[in-house]
CSV table of C-alpha atoms in Angstrom, one decimal:
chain,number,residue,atom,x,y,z
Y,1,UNK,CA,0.0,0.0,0.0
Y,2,UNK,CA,3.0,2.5,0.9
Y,3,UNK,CA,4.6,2.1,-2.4
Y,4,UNK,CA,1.7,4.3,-4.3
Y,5,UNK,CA,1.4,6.9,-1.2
Y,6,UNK,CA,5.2,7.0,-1.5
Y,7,UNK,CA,4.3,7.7,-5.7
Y,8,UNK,CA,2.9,10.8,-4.7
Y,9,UNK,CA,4.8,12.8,-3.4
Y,10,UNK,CA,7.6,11.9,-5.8
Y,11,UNK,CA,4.9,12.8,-8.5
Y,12,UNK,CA,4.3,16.2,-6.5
Y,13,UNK,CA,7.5,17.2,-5.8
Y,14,UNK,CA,9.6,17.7,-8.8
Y,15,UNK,CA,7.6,16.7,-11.5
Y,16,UNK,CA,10.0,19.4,-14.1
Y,17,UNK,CA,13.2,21.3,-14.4
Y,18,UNK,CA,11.7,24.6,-15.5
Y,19,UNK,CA,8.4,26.0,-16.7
Y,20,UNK,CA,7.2,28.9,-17.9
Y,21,UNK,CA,3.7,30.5,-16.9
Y,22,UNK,CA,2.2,33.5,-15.7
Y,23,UNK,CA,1.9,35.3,-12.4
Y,24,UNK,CA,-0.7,33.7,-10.2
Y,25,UNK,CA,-3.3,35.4,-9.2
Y,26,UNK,CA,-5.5,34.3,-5.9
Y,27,UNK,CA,-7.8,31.2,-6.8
Y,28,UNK,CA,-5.6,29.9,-9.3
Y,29,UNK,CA,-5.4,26.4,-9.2
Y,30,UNK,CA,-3.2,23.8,-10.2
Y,31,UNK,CA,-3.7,20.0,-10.4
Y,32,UNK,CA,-1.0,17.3,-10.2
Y,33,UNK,CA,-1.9,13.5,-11.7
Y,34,UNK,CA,0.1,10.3,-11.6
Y,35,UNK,CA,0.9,9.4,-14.9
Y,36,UNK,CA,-0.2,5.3,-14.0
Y,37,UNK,CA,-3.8,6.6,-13.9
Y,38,UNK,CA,-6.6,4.8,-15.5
Y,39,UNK,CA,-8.5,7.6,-18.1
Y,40,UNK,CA,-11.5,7.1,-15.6
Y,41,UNK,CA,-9.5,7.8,-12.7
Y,42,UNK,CA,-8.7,10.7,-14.1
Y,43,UNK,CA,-11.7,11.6,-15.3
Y,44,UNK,CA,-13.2,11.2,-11.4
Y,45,UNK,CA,-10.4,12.7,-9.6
Y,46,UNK,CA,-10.6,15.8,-11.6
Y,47,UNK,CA,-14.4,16.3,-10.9
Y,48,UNK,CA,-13.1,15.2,-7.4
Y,49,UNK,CA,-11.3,18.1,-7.5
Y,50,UNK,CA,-13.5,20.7,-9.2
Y,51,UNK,CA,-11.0,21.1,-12.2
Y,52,UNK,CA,-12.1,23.0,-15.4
Y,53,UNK,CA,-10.4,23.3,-19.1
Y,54,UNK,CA,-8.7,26.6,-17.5
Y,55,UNK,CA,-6.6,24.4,-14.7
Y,56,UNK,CA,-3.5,23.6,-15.6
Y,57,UNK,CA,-2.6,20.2,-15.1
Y,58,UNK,CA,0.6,18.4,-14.1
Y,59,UNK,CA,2.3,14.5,-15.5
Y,60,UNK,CA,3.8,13.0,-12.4
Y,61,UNK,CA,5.6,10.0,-13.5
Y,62,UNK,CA,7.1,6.8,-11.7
Y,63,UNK,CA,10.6,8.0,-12.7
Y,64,UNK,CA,10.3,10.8,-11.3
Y,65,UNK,CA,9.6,9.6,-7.7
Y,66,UNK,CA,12.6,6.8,-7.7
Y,67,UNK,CA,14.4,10.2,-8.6
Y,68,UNK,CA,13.4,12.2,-5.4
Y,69,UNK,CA,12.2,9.4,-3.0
Y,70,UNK,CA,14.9,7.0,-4.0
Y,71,UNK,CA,17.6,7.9,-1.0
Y,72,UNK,CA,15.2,7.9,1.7
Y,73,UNK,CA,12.9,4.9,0.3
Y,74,UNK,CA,13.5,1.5,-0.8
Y,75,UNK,CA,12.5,0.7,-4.1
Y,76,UNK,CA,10.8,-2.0,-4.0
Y,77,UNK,CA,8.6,0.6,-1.5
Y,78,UNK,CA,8.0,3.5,-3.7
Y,79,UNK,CA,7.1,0.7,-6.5
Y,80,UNK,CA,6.2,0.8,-10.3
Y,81,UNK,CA,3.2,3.1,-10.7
Y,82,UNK,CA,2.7,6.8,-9.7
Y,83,UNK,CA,-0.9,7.1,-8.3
Y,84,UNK,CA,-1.6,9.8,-6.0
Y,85,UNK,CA,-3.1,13.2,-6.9
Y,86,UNK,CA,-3.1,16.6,-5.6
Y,87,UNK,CA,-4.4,20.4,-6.1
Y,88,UNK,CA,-2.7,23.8,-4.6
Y,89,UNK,CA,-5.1,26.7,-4.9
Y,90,UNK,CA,-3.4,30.0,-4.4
Y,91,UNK,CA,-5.0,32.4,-1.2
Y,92,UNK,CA,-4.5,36.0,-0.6
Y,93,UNK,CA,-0.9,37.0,1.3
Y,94,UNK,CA,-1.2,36.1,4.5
Y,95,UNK,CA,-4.0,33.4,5.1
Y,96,UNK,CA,-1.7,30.4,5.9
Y,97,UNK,CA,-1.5,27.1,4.7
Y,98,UNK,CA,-4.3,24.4,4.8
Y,99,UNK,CA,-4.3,20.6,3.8
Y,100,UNK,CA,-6.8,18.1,3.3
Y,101,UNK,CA,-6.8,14.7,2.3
Y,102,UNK,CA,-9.1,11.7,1.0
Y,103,UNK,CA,-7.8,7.9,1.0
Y,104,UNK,CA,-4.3,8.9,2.5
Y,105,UNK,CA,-3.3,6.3,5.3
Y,106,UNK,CA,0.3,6.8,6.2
Y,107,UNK,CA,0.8,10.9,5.7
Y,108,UNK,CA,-1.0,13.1,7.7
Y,109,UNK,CA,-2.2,16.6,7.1
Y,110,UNK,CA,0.1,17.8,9.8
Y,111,UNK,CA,3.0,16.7,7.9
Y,112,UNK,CA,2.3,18.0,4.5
Y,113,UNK,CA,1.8,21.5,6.4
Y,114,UNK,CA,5.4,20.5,8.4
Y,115,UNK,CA,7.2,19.7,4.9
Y,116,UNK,CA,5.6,22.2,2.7
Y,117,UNK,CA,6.7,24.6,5.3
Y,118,UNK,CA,10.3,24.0,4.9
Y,119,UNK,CA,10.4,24.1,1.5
Y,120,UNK,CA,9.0,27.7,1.6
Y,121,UNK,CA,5.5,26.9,0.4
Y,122,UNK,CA,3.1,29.5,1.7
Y,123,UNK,CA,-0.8,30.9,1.5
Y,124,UNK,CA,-1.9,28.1,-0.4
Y,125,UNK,CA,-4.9,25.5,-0.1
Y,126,UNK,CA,-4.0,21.9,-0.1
Y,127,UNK,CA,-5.8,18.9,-1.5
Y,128,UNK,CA,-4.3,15.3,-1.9
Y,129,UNK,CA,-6.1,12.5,-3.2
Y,130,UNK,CA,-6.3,9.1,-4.6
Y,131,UNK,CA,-8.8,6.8,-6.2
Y,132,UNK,CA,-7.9,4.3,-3.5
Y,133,UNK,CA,-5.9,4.5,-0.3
Y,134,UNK,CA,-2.4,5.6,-0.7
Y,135,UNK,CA,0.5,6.3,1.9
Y,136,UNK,CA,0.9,9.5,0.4
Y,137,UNK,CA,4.2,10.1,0.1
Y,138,UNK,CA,4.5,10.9,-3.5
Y,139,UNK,CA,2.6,13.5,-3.2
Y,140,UNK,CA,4.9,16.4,-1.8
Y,141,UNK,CA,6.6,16.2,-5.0
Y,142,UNK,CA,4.1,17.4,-7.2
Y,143,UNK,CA,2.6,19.6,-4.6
Y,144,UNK,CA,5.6,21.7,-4.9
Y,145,UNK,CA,5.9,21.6,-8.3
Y,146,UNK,CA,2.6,23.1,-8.3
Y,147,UNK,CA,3.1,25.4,-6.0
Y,148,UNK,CA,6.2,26.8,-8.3
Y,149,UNK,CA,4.4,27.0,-11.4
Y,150,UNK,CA,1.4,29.0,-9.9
Y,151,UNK,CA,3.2,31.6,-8.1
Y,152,UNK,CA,6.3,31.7,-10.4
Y,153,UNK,CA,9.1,31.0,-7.3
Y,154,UNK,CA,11.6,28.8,-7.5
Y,155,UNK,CA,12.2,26.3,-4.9
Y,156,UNK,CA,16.2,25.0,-4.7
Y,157,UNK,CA,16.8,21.5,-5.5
Y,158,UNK,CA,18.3,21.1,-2.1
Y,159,UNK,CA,15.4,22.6,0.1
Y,160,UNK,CA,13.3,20.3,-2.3
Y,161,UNK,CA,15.0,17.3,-1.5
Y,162,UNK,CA,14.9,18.3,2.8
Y,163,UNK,CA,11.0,19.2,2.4
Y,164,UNK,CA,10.9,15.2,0.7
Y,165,UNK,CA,13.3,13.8,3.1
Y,166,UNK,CA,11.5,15.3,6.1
Y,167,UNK,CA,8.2,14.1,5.4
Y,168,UNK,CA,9.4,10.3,5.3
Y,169,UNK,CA,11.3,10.8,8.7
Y,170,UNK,CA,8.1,12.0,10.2
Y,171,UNK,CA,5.8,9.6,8.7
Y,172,UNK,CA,8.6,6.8,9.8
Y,173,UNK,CA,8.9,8.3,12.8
Y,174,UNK,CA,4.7,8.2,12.9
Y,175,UNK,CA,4.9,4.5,13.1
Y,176,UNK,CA,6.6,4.9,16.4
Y,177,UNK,CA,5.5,7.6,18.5
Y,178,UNK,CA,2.1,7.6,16.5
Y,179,UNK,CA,1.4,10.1,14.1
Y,180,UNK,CA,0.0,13.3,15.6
Y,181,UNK,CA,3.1,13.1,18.2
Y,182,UNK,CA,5.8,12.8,15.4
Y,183,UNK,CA,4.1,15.8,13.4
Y,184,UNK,CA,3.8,17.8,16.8
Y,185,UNK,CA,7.4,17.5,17.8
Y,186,UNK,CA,8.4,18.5,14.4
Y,187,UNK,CA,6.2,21.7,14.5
Y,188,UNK,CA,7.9,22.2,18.0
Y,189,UNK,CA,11.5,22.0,17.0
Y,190,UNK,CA,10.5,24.2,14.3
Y,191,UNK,CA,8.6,26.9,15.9
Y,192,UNK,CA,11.8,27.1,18.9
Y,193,UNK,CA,14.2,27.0,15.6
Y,194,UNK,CA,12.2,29.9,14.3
Y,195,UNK,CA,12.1,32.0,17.8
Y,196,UNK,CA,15.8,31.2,18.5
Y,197,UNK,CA,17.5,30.7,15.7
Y,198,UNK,CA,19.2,27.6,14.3
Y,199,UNK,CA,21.5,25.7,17.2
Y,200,UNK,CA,25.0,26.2,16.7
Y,201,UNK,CA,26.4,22.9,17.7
Y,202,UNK,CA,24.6,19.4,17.1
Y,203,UNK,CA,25.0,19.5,20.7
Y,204,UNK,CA,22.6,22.1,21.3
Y,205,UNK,CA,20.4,20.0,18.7
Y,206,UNK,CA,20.7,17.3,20.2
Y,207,UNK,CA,19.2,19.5,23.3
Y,208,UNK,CA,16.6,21.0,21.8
Y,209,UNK,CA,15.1,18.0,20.3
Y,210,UNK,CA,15.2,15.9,23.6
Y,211,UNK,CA,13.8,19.0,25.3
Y,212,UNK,CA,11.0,19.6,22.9
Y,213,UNK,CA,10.1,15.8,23.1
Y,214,UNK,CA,9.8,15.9,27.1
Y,215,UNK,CA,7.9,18.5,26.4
Y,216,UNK,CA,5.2,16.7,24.6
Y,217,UNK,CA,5.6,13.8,26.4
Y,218,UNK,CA,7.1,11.9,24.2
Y,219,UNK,CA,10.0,9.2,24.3
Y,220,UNK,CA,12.3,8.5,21.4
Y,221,UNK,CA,14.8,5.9,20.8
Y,222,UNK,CA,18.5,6.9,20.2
Y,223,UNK,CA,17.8,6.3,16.4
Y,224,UNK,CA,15.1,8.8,16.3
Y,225,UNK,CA,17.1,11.1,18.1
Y,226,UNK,CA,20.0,10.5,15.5
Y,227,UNK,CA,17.8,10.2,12.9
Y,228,UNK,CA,16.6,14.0,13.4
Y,229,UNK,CA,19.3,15.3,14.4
Y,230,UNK,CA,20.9,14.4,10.9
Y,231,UNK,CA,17.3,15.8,8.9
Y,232,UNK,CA,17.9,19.4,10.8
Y,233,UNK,CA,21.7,19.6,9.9
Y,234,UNK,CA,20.7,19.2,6.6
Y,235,UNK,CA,18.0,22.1,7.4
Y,236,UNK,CA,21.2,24.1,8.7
Y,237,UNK,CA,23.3,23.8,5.6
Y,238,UNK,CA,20.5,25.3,3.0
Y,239,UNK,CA,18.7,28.2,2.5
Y,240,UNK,CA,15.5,28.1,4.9
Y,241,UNK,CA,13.4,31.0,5.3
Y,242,UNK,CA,12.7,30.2,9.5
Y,243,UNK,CA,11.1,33.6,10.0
Y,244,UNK,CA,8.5,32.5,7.1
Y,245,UNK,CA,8.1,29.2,9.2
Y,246,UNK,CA,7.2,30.5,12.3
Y,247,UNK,CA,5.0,32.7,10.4
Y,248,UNK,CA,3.5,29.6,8.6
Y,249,UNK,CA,3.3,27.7,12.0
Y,250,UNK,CA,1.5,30.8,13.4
Y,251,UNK,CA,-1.1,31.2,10.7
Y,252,UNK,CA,-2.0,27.3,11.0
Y,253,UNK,CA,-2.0,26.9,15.0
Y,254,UNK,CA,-4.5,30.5,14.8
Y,255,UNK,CA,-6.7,28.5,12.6
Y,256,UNK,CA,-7.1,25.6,14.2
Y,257,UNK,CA,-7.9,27.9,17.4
Y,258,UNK,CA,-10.2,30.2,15.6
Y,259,UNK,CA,-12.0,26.9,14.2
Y,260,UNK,CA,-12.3,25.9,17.5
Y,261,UNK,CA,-13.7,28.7,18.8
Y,262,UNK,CA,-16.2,29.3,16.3
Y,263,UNK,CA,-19.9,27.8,16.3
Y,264,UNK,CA,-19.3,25.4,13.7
Y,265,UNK,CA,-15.7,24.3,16.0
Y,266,UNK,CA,-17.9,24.4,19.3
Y,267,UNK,CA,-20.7,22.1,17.9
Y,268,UNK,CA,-18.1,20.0,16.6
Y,269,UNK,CA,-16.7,19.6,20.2
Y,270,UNK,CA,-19.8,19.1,21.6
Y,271,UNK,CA,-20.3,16.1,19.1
Y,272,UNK,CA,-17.3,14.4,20.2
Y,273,UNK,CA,-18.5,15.3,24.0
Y,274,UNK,CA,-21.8,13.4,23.5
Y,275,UNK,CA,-20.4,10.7,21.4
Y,276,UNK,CA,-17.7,9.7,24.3
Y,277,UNK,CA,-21.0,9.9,26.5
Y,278,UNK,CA,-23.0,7.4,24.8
Y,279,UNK,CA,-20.0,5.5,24.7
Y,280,UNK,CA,-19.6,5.2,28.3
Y,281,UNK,CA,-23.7,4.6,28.3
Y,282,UNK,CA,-23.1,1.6,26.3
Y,283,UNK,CA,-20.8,0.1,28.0
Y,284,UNK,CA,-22.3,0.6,31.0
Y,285,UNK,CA,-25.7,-0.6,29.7
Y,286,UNK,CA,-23.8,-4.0,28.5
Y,287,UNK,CA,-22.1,-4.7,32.1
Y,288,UNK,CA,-25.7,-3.8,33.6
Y,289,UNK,CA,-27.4,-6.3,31.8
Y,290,UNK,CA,-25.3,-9.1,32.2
Y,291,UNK,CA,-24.9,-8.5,35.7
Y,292,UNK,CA,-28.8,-9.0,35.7
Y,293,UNK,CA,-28.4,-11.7,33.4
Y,294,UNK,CA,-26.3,-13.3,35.9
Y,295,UNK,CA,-28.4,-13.0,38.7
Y,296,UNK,CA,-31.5,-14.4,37.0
């Protein structure tokens, strides 16, 4: 199953060298499709997506995610066939990022937002897809690619190939600390990277990633400590925008809190409230009656 999620991002990411297109403007949308799709995939993933004649529409091929996904990824992994879809739809200056996804089972929105951060992605909606479930991987690469055709700014090869890099050391990492933990503690070491600047020393890295870990709560091996510590030397050694980061980071944790906040967040809470409730009920119900059960 990993091996067409892996397809997408690969598909995503760095689909071609150079393109030339005009300024975006806000709304503009651009879609990105694995080359291995059926015509009726196609067909159903762009009404999926809302796509008209005026979209411009991306070839993500198979080759082009052994190319991008190939050092972090076996290949037997990323496999034959590049599936997974996606869609960026530029916002106005300023409104954050935001990611959605349907039939994605390894990736998590979190860590598209984490990934796309680094490699400078900003004020764009987010949509990845598939015509069945998909890791999701693949899909970073041709999100990116997107992203530089529609707002005509380059993204370096080698912040490409971190953003890539990163979001398979956070999904690995997922399978360990769970997923929601992994993409926390890299929005963590990235919003005290963006405050305080980058640490001098792997030493204070080393630091800064056990302390952000405590403070989540979370425990990692010596291989996850090693394994980050060598993804945010990397991050060191190329050109990162960290003050756009925090900004990013910023823009996505007021979301969340405005959502929250707002009627539609509140009655969502509440759903979740009552649903835990009945929950309890039941179970309690089910003990009840075979207590009585019992004693009849």
């Amino acid at each position: 199953m990993k091996k067409y999620v892996l397809s997408l991002i690969a598909v995503l990411l760095f689909a071609f060298p150079s393109l030339s297109h005009a300024d975006a403007v806000v709304g503009d949308l651009i879609i990105t499709l694995g080359e291995n799709l059926t015509e009726q995939q196609k067909q159903n993933l762009l009404k999926e997506m809302n796509a008209t004649e005026q979209n411009q529409i991306i070839t993500v091929s198979n080759k082009e995610e052994h190319k991008y996904l190939g050092d972090y990824i076996p290949k037997a992994t990323i496999g034959t066939k590049a599936i997974s879809s996606t869609s960026i739809t530029i916002e106005k200056e300023g409104s954050g990022l935001e990611v959605s996804t349907k039939n994605i089972n390894w990736v998590t929105d979190e860590m598209y937002l984490n990934a796309l951060m680094t490699a400078g992605v900003k004020d764009a909606t987010i949509y990845v897809t598939a015509p069945f479930e998909v890791s999701g991987t693949a899909a970073l690469t041709g999100l990116i690619k997107a992203y530089e055709i529609s707002s005509d700014e380059a993204i370096p090869e080698d912040v490409k190939q971190v953003a890539n890099e990163e979001l398979v050391t956070t999904a690995k990492l997922g399978d360990e600390v769970g997923a929601e933990n992994a993409s926390a503690l890299m929005a963590k070491i990235k919003d005290e990277i963006a405050k305080n600047g980058v640490p001098e020393t792997e030493a204070d890295l080393r630091t800064l990633i056990e302390n952000a870990a405590k403070d989540l709560g979370i425990t990692l091996s010596e291989a996850d400590i090693n394994s980050l510590i060598e993804l945010f030397n990397k991050m060191k050694d190329i050109n990162i925008d960290w003050n756009q980061v925090g900004q990013q980071l910023d823009k996505a944790q007021d979301k969340i809190s405005n959502f929250l906040n707002s009627e539609e967040g509140q009655t969502f809470l509440q759903q979740v409230k009552d649903f835990f409730i009945a929950l309890w009920n039941a179970i309690i119900s089910i003990f009840t009656n075979n207590e009585q059960s019992a004693m009849n």
